[in-house]
PDB file of C-alpha atoms in Angstrom:
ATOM      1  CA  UNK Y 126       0.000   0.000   0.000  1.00 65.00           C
ATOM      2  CA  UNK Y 127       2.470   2.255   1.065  1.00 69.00           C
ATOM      3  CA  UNK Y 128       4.175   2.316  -2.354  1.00 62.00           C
ATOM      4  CA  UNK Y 129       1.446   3.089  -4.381  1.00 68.00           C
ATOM      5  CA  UNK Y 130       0.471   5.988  -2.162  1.00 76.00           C
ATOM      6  CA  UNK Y 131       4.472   7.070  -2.654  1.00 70.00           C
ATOM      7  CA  UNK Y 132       3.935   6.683  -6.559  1.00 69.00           C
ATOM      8  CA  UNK Y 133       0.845   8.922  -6.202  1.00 74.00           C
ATOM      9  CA  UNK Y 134       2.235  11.835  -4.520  1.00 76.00           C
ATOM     10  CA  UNK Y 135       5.180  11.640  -7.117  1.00 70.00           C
ATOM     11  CA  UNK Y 136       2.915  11.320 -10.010  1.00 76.00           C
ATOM     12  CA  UNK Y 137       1.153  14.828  -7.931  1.00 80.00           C
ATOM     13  CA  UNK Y 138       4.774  16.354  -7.841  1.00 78.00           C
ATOM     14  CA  UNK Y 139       4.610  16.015 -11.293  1.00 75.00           C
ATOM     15  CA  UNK Y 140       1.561  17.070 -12.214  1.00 83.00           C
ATOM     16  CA  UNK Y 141       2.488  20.225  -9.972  1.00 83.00           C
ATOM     17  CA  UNK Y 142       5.929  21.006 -12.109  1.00 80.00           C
ATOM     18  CA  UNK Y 143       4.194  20.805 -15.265  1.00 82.00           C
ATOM     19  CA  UNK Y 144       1.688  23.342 -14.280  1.00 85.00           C
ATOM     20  CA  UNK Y 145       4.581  25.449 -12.972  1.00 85.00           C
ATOM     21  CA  UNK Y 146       6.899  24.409 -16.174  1.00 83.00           C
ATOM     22  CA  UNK Y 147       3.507  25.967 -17.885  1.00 85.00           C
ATOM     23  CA  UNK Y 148       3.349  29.517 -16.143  1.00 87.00           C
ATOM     24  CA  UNK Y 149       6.744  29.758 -16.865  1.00 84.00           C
ATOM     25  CA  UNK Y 150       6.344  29.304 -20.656  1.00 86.00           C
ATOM     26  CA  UNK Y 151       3.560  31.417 -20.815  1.00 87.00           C
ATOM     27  CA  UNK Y 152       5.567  33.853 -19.355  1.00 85.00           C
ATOM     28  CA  UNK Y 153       8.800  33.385 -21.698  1.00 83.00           C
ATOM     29  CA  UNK Y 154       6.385  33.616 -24.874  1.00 86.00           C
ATOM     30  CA  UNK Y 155       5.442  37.511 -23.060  1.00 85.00           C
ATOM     31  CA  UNK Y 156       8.774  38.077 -22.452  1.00 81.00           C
ATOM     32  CA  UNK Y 157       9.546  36.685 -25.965  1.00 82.00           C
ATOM     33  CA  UNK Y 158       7.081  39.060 -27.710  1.00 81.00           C
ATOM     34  CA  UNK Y 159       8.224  41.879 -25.753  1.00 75.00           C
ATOM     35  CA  UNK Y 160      12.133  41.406 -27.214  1.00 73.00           C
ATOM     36  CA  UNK Y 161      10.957  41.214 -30.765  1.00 75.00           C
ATOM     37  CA  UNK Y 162       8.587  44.114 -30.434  1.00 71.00           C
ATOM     38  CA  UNK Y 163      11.581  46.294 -29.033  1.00 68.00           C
ATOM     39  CA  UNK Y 164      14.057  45.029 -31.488  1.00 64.00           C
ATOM     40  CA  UNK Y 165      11.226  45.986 -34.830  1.00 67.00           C
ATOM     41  CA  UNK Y 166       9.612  48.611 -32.947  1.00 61.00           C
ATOM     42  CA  UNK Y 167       6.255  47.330 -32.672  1.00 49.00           C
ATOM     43  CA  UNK Y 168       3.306  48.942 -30.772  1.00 48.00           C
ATOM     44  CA  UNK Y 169       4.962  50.384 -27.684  1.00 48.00           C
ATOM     45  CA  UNK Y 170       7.608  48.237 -26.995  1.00 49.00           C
ATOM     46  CA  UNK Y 171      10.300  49.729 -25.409  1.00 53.00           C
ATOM     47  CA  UNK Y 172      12.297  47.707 -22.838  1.00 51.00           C
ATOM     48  CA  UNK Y 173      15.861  47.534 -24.273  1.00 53.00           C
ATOM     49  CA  UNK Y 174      17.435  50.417 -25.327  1.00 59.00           C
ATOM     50  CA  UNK Y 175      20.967  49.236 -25.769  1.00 62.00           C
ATOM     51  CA  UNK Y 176      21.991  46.004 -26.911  1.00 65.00           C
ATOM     52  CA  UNK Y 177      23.730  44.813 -23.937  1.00 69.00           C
ATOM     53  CA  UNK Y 178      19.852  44.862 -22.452  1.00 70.00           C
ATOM     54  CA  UNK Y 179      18.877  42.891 -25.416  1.00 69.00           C
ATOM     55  CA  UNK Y 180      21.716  40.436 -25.368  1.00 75.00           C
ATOM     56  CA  UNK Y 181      20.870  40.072 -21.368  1.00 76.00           C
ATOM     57  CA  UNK Y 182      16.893  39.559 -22.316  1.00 76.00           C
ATOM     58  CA  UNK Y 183      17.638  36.844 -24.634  1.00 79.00           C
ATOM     59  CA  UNK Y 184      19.971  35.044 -22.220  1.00 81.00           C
ATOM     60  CA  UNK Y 185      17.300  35.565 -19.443  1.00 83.00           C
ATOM     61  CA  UNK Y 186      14.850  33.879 -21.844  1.00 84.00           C
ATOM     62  CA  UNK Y 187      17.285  31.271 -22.847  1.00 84.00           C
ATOM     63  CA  UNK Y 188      17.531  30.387 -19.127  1.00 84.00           C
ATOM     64  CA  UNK Y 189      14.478  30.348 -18.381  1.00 85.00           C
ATOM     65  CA  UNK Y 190      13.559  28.163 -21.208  1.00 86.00           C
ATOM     66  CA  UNK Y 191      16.107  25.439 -20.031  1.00 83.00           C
ATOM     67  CA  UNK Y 192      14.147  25.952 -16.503  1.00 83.00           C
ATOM     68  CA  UNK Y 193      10.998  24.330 -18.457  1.00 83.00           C
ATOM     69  CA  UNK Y 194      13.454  21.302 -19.793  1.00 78.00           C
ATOM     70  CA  UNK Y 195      14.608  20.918 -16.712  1.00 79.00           C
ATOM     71  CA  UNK Y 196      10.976  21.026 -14.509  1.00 77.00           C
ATOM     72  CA  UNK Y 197       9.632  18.080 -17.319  1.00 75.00           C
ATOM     73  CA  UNK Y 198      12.547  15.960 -17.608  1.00 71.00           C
ATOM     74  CA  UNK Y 199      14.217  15.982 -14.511  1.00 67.00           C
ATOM     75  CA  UNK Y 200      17.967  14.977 -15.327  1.00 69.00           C
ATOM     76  CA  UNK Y 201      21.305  16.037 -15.089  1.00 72.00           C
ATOM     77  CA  UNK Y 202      21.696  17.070 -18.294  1.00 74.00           C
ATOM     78  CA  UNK Y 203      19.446  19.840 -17.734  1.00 77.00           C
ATOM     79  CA  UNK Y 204      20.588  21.229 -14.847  1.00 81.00           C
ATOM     80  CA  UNK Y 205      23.991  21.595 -16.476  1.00 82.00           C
ATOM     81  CA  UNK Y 206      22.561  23.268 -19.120  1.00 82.00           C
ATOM     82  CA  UNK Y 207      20.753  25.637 -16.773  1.00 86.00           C
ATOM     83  CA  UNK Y 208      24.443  26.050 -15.170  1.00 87.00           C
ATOM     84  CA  UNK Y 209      25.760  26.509 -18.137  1.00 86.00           C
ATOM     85  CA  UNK Y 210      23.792  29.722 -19.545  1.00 85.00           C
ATOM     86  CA  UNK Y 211      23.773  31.154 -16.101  1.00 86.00           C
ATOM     87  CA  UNK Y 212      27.513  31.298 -15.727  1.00 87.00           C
ATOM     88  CA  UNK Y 213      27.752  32.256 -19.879  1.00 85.00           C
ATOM     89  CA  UNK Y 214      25.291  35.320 -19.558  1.00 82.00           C
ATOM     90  CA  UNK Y 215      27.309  36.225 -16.403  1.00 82.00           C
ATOM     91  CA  UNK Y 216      30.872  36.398 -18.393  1.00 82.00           C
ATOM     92  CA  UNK Y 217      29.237  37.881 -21.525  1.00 79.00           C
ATOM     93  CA  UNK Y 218      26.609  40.540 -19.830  1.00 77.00           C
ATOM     94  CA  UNK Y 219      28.082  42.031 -16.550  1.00 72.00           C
ATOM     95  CA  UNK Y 220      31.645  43.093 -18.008  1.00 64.00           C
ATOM     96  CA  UNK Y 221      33.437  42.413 -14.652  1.00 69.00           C
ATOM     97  CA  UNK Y 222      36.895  41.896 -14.158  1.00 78.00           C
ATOM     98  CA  UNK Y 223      39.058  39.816 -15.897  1.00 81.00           C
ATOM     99  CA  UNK Y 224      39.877  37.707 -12.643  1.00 84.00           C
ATOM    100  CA  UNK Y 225      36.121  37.161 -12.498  1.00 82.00           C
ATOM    101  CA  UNK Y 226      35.873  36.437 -16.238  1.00 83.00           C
ATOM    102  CA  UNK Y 227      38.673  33.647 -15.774  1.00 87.00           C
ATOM    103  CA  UNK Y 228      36.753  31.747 -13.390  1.00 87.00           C
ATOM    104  CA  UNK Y 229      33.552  31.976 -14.847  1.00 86.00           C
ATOM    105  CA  UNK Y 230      35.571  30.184 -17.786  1.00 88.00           C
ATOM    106  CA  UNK Y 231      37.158  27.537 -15.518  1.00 91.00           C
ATOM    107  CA  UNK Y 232      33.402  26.819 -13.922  1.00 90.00           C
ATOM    108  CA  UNK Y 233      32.202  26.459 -17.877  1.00 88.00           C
ATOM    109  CA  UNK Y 234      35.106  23.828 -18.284  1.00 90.00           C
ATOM    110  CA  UNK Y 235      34.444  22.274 -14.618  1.00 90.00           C
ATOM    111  CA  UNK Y 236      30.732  21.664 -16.141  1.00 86.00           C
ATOM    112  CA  UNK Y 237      31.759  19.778 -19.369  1.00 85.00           C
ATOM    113  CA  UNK Y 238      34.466  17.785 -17.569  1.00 85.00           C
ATOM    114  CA  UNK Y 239      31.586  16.545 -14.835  1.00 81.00           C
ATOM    115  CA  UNK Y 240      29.221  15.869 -17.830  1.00 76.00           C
ATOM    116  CA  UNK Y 241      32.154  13.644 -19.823  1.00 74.00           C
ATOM    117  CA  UNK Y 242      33.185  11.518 -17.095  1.00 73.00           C
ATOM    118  CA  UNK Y 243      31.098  11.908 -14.253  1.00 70.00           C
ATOM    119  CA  UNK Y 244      27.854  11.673 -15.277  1.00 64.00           C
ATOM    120  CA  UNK Y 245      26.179   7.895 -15.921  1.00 55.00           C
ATOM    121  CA  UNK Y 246      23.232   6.092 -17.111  1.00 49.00           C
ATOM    122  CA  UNK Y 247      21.844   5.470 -13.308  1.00 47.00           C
ATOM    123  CA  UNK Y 248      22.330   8.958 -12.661  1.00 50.00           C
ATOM    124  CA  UNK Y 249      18.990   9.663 -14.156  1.00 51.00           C
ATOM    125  CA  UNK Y 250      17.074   6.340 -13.088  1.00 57.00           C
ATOM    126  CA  UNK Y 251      13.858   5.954 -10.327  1.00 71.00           C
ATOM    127  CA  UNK Y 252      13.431   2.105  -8.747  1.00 77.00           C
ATOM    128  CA  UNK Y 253      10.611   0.878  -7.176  1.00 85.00           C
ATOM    129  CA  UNK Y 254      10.133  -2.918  -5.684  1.00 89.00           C
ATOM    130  CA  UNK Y 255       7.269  -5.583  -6.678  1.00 91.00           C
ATOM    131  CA  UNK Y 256       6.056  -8.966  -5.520  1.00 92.00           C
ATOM    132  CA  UNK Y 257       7.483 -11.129  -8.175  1.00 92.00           C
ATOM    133  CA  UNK Y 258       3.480 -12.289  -8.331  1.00 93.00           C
ATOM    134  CA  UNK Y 259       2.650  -8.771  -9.716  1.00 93.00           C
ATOM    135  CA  UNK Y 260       1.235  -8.975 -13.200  1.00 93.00           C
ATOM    136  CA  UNK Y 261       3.133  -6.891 -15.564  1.00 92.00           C
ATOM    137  CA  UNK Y 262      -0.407  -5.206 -16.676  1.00 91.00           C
ATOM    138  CA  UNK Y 263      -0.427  -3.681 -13.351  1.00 90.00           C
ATOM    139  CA  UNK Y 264       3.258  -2.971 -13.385  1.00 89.00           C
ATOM    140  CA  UNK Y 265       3.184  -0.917 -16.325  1.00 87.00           C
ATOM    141  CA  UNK Y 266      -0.118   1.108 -15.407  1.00 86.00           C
ATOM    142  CA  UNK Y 267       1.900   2.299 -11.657  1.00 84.00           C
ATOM    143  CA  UNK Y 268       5.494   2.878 -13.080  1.00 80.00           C
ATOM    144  CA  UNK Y 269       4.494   4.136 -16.957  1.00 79.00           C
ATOM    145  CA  UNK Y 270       7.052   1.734 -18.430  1.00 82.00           C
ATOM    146  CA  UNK Y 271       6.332  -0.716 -21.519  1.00 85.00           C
ATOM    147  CA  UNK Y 272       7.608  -3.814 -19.963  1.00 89.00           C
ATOM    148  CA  UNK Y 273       7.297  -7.001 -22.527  1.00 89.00           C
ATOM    149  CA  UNK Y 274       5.017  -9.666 -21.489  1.00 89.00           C
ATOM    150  CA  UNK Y 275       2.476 -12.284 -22.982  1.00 87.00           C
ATOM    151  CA  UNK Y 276      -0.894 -12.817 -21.585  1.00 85.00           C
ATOM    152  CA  UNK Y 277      -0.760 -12.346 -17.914  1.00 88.00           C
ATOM    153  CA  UNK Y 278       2.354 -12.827 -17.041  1.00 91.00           C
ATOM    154  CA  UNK Y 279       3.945 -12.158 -14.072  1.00 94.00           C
ATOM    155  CA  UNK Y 280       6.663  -9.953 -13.136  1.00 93.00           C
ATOM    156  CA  UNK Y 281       8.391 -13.327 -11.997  1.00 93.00           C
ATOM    157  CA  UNK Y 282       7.716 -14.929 -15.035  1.00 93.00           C
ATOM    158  CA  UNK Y 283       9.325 -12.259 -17.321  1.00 93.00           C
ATOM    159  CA  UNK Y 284      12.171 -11.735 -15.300  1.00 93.00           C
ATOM    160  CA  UNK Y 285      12.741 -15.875 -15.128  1.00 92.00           C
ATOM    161  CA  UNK Y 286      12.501 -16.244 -19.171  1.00 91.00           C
ATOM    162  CA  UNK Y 287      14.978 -13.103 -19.473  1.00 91.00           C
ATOM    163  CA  UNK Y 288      17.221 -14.923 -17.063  1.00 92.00           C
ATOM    164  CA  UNK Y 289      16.737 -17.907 -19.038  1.00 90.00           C
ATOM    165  CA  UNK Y 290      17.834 -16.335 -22.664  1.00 90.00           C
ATOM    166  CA  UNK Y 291      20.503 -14.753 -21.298  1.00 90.00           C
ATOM    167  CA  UNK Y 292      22.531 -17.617 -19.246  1.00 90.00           C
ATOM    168  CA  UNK Y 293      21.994 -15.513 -16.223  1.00 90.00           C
ATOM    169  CA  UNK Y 294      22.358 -17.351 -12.759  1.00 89.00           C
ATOM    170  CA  UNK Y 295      19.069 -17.059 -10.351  1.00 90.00           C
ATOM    171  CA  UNK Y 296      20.409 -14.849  -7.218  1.00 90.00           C
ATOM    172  CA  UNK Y 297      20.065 -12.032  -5.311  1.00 91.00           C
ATOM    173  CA  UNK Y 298      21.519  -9.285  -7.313  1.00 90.00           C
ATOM    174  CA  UNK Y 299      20.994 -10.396 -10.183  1.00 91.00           C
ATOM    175  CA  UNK Y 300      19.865  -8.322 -13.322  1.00 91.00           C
ATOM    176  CA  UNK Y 301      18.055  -8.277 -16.535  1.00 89.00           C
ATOM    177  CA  UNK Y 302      18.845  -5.782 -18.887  1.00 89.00           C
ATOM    178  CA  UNK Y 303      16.069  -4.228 -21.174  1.00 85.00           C
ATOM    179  CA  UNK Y 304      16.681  -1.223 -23.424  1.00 79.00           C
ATOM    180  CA  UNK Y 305      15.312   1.115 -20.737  1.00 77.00           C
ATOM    181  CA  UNK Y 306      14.657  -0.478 -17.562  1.00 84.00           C
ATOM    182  CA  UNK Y 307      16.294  -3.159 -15.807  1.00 88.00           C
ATOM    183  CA  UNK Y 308      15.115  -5.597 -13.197  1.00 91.00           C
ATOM    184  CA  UNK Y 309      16.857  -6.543  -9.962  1.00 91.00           C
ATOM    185  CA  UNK Y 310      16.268  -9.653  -8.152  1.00 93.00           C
ATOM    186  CA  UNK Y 311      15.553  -7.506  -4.695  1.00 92.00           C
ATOM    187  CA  UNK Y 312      14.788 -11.053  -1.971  1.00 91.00           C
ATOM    188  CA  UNK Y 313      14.179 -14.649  -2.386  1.00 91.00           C
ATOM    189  CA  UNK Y 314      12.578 -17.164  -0.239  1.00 88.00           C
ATOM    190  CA  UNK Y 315      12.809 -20.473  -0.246  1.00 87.00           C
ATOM    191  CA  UNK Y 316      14.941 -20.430  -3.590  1.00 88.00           C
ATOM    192  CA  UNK Y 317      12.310 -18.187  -5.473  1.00 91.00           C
ATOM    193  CA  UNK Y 318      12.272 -14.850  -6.186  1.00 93.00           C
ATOM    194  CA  UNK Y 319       9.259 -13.025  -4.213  1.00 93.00           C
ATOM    195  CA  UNK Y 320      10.926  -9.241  -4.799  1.00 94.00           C
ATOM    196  CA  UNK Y 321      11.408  -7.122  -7.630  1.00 94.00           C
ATOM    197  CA  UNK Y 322      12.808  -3.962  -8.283  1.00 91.00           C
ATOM    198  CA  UNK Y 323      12.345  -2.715 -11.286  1.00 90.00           C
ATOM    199  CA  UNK Y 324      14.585   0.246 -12.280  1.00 85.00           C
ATOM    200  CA  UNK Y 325      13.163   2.537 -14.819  1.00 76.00           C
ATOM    201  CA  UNK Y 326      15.531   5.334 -17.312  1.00 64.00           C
ATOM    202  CA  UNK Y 327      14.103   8.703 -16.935  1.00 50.00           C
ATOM    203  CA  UNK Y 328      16.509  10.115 -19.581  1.00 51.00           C
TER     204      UNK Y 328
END
């Protein structure tokens, strides 16, 4: 019980980001039609007056667009591109001194070495554990995944015949790999398998 109620408040989370990944947009399209009626002069437009105010509208837009990625997909990548615009508009916008300008630099290269060889697959993964008795049907409905199945088959039963085509010994531990979710032998009992975890990609 206590799972599903933990999959509905994150499915409400969700819900709640959208709607605030919404306002946001609607608010970048203003903005958005605000720049382009300054820069053609259209109706009474007026809010940049030098281009360094346009260049620091667009990258304020830019941000905040990446803000939207990064409310609906929830990964890494997108708060490094957040990162990365922040500390760009900072360098190219405020002018400071060249001390300031070298480290803003060094942060930009800090960000792409992270992103080459820290960041990994499971870094942008959710799990959640099953009976193995679950039926996939059910499965799929809770965790929005497209696990493969025939008839009503069990979780247990598709995570035996994967184990099966791939040679893969029966233990706790154990994994089956699928192209974007992967399940985990989580307990046994007895020598059968009675948990699953089944961890999903979010990328």
């Amino acid at each position: 019980m206590k799972k599903y109620i933990k999959v509905g408040l994150v499915q409400a989370a969700n819900i709640l980001e959208l709607f605030i990944a919404g306002i946001l947009a609607l608010g970048v399209l203003f903005f958005t039609s605000q720049l382009v009626g300054s820069l053609f002069q259209i109706g009474n437009f007026e809010a940049f007056h030098t281009a360094e105010e346009l260049l620091a509208g667009a990258f304020t837009l830019v941000i905040g667009i990446e803000l939207i990625h990064m409310l609906c997909e929830h990964s890494p990548g997108t708060v490094f591109q957040v990162l990365l615009f922040a500390i760009a508009r900072q360098i190219v916008i405020d002018h400071e001194r060249a001390i300031d300008n070298l480290i803003g630099v060094a942060a930009i290269a800090i960000l792409f070495a992270t992103r080459k060889y820290l960041f990994c697959h499971f870094d942008e993964s959710e799990s959640i554990i099953f009976r193995a008795s679950q039926k996939v049907t059910v499965v799929n409905k809770i965790i929005h995944t497209q696990i493969p199945y025939h008839d009503d088959e069990t979780l247990g039963d598709v995570l035996l015949r994967k184990f099966e085509d791939d040679q893969i010994h029966l233990a706790v531990g154990a994994c089956a790999y699928f192209s974007n979710f992967t399940l985990r032998v989580a307990k046994m009992h007895e020598g059968k398998v009675s948990r699953i975890e089944v961890i999903r990609s979010i990328r």
